[in-house]
Coordinates of C-alpha atoms in Angstrom, one line a residue:
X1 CA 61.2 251.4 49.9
X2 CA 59.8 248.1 49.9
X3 CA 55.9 247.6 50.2
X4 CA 55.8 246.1 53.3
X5 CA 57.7 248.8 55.3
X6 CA 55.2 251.2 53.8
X7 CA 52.7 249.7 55.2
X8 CA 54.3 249.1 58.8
X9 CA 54.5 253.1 58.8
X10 CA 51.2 253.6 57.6
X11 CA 49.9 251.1 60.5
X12 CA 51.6 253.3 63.4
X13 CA 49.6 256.5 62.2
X14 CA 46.7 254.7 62.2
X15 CA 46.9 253.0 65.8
X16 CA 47.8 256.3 66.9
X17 CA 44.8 258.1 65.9
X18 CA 42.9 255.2 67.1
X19 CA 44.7 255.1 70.3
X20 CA 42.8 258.4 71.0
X21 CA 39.5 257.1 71.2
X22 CA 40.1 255.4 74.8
X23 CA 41.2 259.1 75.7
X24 CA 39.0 262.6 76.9
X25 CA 38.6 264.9 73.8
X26 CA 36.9 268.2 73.5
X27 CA 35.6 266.9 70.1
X28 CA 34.4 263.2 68.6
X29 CA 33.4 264.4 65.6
X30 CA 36.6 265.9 65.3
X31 CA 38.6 262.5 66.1
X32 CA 36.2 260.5 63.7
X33 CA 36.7 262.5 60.9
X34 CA 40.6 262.2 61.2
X35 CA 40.4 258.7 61.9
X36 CA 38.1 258.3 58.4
X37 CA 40.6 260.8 56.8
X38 CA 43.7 258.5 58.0
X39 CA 42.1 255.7 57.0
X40 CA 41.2 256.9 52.9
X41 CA 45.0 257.8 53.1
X42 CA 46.2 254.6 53.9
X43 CA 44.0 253.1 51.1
X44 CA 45.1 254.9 48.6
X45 CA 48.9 254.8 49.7
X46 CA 48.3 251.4 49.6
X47 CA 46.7 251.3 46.2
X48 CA 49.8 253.3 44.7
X49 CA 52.1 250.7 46.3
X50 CA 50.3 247.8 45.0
X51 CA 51.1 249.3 41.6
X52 CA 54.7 249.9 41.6
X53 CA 55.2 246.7 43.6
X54 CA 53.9 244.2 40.4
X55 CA 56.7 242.7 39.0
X56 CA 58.8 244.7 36.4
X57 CA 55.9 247.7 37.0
X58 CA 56.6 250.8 36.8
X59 CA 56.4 254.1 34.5
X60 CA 56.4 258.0 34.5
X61 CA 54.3 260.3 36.2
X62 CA 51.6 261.2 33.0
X63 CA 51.0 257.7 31.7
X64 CA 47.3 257.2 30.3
X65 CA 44.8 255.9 32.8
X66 CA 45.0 252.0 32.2
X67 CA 48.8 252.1 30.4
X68 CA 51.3 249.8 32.2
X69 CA 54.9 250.8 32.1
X70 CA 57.3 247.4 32.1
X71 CA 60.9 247.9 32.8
X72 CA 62.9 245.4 31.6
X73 CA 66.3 246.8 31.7
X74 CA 66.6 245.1 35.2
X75 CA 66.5 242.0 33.0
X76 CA 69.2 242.9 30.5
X77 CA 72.3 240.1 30.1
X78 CA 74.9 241.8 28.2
X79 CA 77.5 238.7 29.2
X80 CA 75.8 235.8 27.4
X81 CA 76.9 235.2 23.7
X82 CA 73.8 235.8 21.5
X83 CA 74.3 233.6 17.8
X84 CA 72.5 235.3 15.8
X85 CA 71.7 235.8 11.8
X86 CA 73.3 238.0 9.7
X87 CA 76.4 238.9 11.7
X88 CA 79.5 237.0 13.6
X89 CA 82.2 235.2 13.2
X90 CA 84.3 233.3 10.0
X91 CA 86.6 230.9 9.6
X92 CA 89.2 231.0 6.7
X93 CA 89.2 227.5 4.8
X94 CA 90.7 227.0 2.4
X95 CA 92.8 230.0 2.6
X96 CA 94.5 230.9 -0.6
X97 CA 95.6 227.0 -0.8
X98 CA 93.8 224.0 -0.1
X99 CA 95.5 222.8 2.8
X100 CA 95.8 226.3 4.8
X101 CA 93.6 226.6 8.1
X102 CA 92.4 223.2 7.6
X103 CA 89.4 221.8 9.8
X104 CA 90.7 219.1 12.2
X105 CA 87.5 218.7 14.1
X106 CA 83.6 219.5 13.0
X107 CA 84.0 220.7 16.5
X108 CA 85.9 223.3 16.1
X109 CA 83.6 225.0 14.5
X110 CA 80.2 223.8 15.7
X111 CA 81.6 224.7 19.0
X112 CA 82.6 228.2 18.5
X113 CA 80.5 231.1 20.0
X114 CA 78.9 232.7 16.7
X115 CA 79.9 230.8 14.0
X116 CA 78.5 232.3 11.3
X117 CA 80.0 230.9 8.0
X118 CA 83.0 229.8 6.1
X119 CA 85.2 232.0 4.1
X120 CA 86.3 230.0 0.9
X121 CA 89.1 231.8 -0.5
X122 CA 90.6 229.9 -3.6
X123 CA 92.1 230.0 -6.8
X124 CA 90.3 230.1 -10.5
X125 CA 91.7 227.2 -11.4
X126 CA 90.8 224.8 -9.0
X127 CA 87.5 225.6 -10.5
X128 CA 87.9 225.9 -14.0
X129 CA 91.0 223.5 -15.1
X130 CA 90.4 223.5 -18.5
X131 CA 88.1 226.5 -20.4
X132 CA 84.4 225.7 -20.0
X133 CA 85.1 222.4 -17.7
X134 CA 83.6 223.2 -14.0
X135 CA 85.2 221.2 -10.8
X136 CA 82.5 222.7 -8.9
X137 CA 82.7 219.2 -6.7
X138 CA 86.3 221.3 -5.3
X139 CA 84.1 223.2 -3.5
X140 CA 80.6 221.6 -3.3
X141 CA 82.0 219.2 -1.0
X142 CA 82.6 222.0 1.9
X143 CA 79.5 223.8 0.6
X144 CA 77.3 221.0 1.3
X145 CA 79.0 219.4 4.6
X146 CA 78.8 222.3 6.4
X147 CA 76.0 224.5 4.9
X148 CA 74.0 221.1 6.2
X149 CA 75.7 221.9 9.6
X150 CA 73.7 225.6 9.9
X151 CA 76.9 227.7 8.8
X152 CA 77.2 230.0 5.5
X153 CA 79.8 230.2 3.2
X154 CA 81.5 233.1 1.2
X155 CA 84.0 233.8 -1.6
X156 CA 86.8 235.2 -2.6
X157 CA 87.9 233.4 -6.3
X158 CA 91.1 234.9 -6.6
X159 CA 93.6 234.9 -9.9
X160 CA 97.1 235.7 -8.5
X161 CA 98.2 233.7 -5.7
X162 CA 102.1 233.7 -5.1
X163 CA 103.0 230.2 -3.6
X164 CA 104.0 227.4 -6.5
X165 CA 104.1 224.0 -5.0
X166 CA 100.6 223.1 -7.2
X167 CA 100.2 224.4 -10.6
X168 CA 97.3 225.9 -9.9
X169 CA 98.9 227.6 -7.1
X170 CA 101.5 228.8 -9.7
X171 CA 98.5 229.5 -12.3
X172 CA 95.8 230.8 -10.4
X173 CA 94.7 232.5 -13.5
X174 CA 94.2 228.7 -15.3
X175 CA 97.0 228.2 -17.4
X176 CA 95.3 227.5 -20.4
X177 CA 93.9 231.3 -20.1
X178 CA 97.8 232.3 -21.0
X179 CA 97.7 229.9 -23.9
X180 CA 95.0 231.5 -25.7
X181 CA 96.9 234.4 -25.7
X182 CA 96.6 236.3 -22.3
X183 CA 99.6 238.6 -21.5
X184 CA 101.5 238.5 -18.5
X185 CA 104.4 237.2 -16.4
X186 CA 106.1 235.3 -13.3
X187 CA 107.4 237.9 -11.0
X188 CA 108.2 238.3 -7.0
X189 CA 108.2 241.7 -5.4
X190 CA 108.5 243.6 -8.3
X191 CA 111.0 241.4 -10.0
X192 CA 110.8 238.9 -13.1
X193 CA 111.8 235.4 -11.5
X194 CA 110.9 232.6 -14.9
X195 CA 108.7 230.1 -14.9
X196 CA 109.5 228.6 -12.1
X197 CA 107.9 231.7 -10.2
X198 CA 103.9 232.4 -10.2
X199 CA 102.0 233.8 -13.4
X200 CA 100.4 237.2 -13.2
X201 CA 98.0 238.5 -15.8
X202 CA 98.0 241.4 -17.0
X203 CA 94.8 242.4 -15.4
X204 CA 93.5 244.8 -17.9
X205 CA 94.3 242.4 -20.9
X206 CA 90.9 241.9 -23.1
X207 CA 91.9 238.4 -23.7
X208 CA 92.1 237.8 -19.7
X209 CA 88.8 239.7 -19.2
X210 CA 87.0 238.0 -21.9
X211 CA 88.2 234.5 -19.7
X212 CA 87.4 235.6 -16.8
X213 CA 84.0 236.7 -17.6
X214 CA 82.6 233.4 -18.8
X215 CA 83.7 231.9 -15.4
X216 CA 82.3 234.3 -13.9
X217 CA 78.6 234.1 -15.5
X218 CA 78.8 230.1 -14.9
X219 CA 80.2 230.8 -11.0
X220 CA 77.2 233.4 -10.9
X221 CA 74.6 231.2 -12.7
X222 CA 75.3 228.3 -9.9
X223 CA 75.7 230.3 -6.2
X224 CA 74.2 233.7 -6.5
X225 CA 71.7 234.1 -4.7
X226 CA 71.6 231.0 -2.6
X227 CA 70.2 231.2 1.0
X228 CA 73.5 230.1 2.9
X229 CA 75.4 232.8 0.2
X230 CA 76.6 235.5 2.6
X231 CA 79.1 237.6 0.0
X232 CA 81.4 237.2 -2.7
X233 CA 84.5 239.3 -3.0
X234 CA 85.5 240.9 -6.0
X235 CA 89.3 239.2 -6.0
X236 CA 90.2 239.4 -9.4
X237 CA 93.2 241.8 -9.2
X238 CA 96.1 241.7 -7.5
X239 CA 98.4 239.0 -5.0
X240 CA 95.8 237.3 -3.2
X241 CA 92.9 239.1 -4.9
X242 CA 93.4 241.8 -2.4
X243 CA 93.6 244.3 -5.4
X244 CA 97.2 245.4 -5.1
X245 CA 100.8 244.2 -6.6
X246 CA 103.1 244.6 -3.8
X247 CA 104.3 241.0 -3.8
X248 CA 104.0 240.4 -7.5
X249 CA 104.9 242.5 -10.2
X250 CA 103.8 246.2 -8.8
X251 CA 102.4 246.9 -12.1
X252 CA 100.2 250.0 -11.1
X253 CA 96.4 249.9 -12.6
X254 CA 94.0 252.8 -12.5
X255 CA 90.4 253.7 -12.1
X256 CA 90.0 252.5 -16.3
X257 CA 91.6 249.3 -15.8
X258 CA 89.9 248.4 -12.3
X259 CA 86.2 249.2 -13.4
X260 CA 85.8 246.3 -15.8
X261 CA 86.4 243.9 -12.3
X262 CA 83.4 245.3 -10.7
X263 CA 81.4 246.2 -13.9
X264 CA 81.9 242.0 -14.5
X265 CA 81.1 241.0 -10.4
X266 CA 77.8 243.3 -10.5
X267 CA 76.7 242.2 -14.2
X268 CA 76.2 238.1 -12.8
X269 CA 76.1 238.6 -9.3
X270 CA 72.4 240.5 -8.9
X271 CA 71.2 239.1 -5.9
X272 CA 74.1 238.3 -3.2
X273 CA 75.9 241.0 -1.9
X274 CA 79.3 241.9 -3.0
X275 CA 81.9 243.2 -0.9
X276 CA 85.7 244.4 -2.0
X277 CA 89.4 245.0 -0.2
X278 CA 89.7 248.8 0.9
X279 CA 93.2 247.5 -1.1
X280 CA 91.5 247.5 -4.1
X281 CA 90.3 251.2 -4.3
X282 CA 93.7 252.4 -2.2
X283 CA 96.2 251.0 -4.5
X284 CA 95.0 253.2 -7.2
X285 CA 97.8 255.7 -7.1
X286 CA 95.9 259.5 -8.5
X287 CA 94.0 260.8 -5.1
X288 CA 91.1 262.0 -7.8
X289 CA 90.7 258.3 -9.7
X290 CA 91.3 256.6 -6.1
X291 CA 87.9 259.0 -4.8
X292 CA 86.1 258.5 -7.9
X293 CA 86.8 254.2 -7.6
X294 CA 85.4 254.6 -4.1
X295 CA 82.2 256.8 -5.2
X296 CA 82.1 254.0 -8.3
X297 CA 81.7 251.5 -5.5
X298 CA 79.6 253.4 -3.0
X299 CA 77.2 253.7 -5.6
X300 CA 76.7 249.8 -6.3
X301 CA 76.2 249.0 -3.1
X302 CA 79.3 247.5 -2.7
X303 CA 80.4 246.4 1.2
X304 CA 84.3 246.7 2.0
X305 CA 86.2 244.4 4.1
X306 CA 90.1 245.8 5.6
X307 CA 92.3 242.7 5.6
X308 CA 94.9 244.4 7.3
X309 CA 94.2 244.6 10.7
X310 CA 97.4 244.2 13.0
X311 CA 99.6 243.3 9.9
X312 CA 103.0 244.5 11.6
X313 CA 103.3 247.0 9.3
X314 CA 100.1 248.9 10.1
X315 CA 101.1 248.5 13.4
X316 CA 103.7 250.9 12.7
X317 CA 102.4 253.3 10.6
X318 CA 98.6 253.1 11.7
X319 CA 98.2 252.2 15.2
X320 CA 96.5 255.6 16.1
X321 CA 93.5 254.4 13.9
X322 CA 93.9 250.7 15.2
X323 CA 95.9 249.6 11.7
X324 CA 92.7 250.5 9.8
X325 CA 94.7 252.9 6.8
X326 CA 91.2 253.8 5.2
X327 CA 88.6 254.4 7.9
X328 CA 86.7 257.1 5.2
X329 CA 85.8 254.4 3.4
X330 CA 84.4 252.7 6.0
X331 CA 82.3 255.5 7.0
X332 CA 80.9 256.6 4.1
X333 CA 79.7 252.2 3.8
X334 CA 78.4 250.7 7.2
X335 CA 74.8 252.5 7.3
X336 CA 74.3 250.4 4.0
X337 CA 76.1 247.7 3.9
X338 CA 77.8 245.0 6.1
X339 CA 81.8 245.4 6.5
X340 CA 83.8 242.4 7.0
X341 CA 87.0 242.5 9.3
X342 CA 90.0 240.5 8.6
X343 CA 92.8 240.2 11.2
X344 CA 96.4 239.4 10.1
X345 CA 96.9 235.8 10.7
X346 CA 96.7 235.0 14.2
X347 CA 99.6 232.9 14.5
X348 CA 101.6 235.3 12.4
X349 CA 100.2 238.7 14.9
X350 CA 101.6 236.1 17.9
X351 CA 104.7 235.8 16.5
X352 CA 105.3 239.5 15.5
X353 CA 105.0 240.2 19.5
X354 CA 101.5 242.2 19.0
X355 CA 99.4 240.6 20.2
X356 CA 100.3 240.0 23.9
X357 CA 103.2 242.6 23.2
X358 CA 106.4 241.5 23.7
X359 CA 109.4 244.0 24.0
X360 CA 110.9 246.1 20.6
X361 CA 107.6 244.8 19.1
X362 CA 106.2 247.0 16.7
X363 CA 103.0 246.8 19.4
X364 CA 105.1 247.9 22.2
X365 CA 107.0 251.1 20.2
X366 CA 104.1 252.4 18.4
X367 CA 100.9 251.2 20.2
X368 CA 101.1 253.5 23.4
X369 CA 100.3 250.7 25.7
X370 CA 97.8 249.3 23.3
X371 CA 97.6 245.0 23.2
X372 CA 96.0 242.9 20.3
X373 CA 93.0 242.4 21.7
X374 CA 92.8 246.1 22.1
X375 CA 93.3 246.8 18.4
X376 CA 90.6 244.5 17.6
X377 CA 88.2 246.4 19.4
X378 CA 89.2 249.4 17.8
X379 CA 89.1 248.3 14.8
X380 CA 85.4 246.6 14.6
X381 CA 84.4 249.9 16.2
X382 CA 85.7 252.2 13.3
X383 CA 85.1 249.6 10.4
X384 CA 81.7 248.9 12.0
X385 CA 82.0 245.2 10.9
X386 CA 79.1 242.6 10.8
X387 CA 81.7 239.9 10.1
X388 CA 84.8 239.0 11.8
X389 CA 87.6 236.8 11.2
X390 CA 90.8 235.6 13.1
X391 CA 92.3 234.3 10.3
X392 CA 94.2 230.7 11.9
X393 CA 92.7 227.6 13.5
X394 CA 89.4 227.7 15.3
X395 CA 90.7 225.8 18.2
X396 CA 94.2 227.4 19.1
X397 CA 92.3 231.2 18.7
X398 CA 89.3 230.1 21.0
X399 CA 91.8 228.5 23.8
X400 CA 93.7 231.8 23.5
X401 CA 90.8 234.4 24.0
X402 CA 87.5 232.4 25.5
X403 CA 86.2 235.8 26.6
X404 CA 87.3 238.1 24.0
X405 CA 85.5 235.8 21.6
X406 CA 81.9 236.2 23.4
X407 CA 82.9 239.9 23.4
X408 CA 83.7 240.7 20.0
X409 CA 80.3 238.4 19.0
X410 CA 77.8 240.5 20.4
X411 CA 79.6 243.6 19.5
X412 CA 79.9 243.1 15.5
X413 CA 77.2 243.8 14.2
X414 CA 73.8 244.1 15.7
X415 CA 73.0 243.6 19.3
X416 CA 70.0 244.8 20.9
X417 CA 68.7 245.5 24.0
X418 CA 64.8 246.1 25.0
X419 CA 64.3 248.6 27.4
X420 CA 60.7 249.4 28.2
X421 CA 57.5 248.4 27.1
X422 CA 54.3 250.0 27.5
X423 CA 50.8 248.5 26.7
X424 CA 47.2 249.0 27.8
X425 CA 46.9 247.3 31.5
X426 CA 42.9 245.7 30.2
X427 CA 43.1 244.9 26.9
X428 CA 39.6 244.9 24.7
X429 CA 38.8 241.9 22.0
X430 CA 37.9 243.3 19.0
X431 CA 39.7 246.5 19.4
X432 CA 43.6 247.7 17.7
X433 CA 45.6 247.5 21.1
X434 CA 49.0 250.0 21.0
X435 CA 52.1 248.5 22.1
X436 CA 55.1 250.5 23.0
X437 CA 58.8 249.2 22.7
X438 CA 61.6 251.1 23.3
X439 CA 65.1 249.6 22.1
X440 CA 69.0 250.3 21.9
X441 CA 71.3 248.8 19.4
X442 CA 74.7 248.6 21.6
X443 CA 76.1 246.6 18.4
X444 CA 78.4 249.1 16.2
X445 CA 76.3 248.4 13.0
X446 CA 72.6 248.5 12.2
X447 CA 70.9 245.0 11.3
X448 CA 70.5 245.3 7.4
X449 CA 67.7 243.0 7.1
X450 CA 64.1 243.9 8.2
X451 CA 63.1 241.7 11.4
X452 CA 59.6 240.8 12.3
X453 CA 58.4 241.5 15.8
X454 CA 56.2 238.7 16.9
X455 CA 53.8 239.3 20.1
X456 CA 52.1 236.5 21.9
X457 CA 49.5 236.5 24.4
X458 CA 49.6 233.1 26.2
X459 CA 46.8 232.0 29.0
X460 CA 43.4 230.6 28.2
X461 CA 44.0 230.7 24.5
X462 CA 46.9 232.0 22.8
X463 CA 47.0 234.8 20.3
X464 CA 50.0 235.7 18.2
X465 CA 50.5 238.7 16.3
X466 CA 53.4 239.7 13.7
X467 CA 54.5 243.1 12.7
X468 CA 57.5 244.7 11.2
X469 CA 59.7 245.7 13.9
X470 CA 61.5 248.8 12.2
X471 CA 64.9 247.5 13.4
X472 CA 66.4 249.0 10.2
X473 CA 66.8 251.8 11.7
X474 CA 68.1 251.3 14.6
X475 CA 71.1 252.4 14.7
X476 CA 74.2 252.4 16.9
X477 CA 75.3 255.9 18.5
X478 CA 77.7 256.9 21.1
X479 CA 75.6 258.3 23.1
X480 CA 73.6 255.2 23.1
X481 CA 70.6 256.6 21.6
X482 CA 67.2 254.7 21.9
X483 CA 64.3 254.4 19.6
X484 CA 60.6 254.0 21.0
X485 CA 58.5 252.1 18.5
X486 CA 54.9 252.5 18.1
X487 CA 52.5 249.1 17.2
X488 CA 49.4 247.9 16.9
X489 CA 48.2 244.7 16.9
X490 CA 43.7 243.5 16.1
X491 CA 42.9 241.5 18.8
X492 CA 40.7 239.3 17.6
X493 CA 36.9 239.5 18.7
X494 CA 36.4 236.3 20.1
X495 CA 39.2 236.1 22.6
X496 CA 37.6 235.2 25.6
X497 CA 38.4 237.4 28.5
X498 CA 40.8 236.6 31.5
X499 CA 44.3 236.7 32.6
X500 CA 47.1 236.5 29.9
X501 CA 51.4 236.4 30.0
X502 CA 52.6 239.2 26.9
X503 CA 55.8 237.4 25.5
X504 CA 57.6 238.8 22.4
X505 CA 60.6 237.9 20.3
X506 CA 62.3 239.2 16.6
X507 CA 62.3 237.5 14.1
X508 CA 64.8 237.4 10.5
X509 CA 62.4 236.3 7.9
X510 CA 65.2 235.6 5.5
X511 CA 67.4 233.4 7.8
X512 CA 64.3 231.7 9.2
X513 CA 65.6 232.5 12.6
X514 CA 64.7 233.8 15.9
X515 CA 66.8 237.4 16.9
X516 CA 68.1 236.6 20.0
X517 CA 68.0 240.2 22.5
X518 CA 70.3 240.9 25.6
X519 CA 67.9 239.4 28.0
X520 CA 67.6 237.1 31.0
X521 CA 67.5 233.6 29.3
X522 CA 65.1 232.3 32.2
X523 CA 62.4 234.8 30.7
X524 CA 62.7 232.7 27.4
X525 CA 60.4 230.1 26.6
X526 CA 60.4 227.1 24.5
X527 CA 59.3 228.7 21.4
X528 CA 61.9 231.3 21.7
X529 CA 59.7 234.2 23.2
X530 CA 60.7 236.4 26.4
X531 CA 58.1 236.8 28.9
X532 CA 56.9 240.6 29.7
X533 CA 54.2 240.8 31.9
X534 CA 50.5 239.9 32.6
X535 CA 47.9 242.1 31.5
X536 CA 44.0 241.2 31.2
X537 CA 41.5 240.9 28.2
X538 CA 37.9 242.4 28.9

């Protein structure tokens, strides 16, 4: 009921008990005292009102004297695309080969909703032509042009690629590797072709590893750790460096021969995090080594990425788990680490009729009524990705899904929401001041970085105050669970009293960045606060 209807009501009674003062009574004292009585009711009816009625006031029955309730769920925007650090979306360039998924305009990325980094996915020799001779300028150049643009950048070096029209698409492994003795051989889907086909290694050959390692420790000594460094794959083994065989020589190699790849990644890479293809573990053939690789990697803190995602083939066999073959994996990895999700390439998904199905698609036999679109939600939501990739051109993918695109953005990853916040109504200098915050992670992975909440009191001086947030552990529940967060902040002694706006805002330390939240833009500021409410220093 709004406040002034209330108070049209409460007028009436009153004018009626007045009303009987211009008529014969038996008693005055009587129709005083009910005319006083009326009138204390009215006041304090009034009072009540005038407390609900302040803007975004409210609260339960029980609060402490003094403690203001703000609602700001009213205020929640769950449409606008929110670019923040740490999570989104990637774009594959190069792609396996220099000129795949090429960048036509800066555009095309700058413009995107969420564009988070650049996947660089290339062969060892690009890199590495000749033993201990870096090209490091190959990939420097994209590094530095767009890293200056705000984006990231990632790896996957990879030492089997299975296209020949460069030699170093023929050689991903560097040719001169083979010379100094490596063994291996040129072979397509399980068959020897010559040497007009693409080299394999033998991936467990010491000659190979011994290689492999000193590019590694000079790769490692130059990018890990850098700020704009968001992963680096372990792509080592297999076609692709997806850690299987199936399009080269289907050698089979088990839990001995795959743990030098990661004991090698984790030995030079110490600081950025490393993430590997749920192909890699998978392809290992003995259930009890394949469970022991995944424990080997669990324990290393190792991330997984699933590059399969609407591959026509998972379509078929896997649609009831949205293509995803290994979700277990997945499970056992999000709470600690950020999955990546890769989707077939979009041009080829298009063409195979999946993603707006078409008829006797492998979509439209298998998926019970389930479209592309729909197996990417799916799919983020059982892989619980922080990264996402569409694997084509920037530009066609955009034009194709405009609101998809904002969809899938919020929902990798974090996203948060601020619910309530309580807070003393007077607030006294010199004192430790509680502030209550009550928030809901609607994302379908927790933030993995620790995020600064930063207060600000803003009227005749302005006061700002910083403490750690405990976003960590918010995490992501179907039942969307929420998690009320006690602070305190020292208000300084001198603050002189009066009026004062509370704004807040998160903050990523690391990315040097403001944590945008699912709220009204016209409460934000030009600092990159939200506005909460007044409340008063004494």
């Amino acid at each position: 009921m709004h406040v002034k209807s209330r108070l049209d009501g409460l007028a009436d009674v009153i004018l009626r008990f007045a009303d009987l003062s211009h008529k014969p009574t038996r008693c005055r004292a009587w129709r005083a005292s009910t005319i006083a009585f009326t009138l204390l009711t009215v006041d304090f009816a009034i009072g009540m009102t005038s407390l609900s009625a302040v803007a975004m006031d409210g609260g339960p029955v029980g609060l402490p004297v003094g403690q203001r309730v703000i609602d700001m769920r009213p205020h929640c925007d769950a449409a606008t695309a929110l670019e923040n650090p740490h999570k989104g979306w990637y774009h594959h360039f190069p792609d396996n080969h220099p000129d795949k998924y090429v960048i036509a305009e800066d555009e095309d990325l700058l413009d995107f909703p969420g564009m988070d980094h650049l996947y660089i996915r290339l062969a060892w020799s690009y890199l590495e032509p000749r033993e201990d001779q870096y090209r490091w300028d190959v990939i420097d150049r994209w590094i530095d042009k767009w890293v200056a643009r705000g984006l990231g950048i990632s790896f996957r070096i990879s030492c089997k690629e299975t296209s020949t029209d460069r030699i170093e698409q023929q050689f991903a492994t560097p040719k001169w590797v083979m010379e100094a003795g490596a063994k291996g051989g040129y072979y397509r889907k399980g068959q020897e072709t010559g040497p007009d086909g693409p080299w394999e290694p033998r991936f467990d050959d010491p000659i190979f590893l011994e290689k492999l390692e000193g590019f590694l420790n000079a790769f490692a000594a130059r990018y890990d750790g850098r700020p704009w460094l968001r992963y680096v794959d372990i792509g080592s083994i297999g076609d692709w460096g997806e850690g299987h065989t199936s399009s080269g020589s289907r050698l089979v190699y088990g839990f001995d021969q795959r743990r030098p790849h990661v004991d090698l990644h984790c030995k030079y890479f110490k600081k950025s995090q490393l993430v590997i293809s749920d192909d890699f573990v998978y392809s290992i053939p003995d259930p009890e080594e394949r469970e022991r690789m995944h424990r080997y990697v669990m324990d290393r803190g190792i991330a997984y990425r699933d590059d399969s995602i609407l591959v026509d083939y998972y379509v078929r066999a896997y649609s009831d788990t949205w293509t995803v073959r290994s979700p277990a994996y997945f499970a056992d990895a999000w709470r600690k680490t950020p999955q990546v999700l890769e989707l077939q390439h979009y041009g080829t998904v298009k063409n195979d009729g999946n993603w707006v199905v078409e008829p006797d698609s492998s979509a439209a036999r298998h998926g019970g009524g389930k479209c592309g679109p729909d197996y990417f939600r799916g799919a983020l939501e059982l892989l619980h990705a922080t990264y996402i990739g569409y694997h084509g051109y920037a530009d066609k993918w955009l034009q194709d899904n405009p609101e998809l695109t904002v969809e899938l953005l919020n929902r990798c990853g974090y996203w948060y929401f601020l619910h309530e916040v309580a807070v003393p109504r007077f607030w006294k200098a010199g004192t430790a001041v509680p502030v209550s915050m009550t928030w809901e992670n609607r994302g379908v992975a927790p933030a993995y970085e620790p995020f600064e909440l930063r207060l600000r009191l803003s009227g005749p001086a302005t006061v700002d105050f910083a403490v750690e947030s405990g976003n960590r552990k918010w995490i992501p529940s179907a039942d969307k669970r929420t998690y009320e967060e006690e602070y305190r902040v020292e208000l300084p002694k001198d603050v002189k009293p009066g009026n004062f706006v509370l704004k807040a805002k998160l903050f990523s330390a690391a990315a040097d960045r403001d944590v945008l939240l699912a709220l009204d833009r016209e409460l934000l500021d030009g600092k990159g606060y939200y506005r909460i409410g007044e409340v008063r220093v004494e």
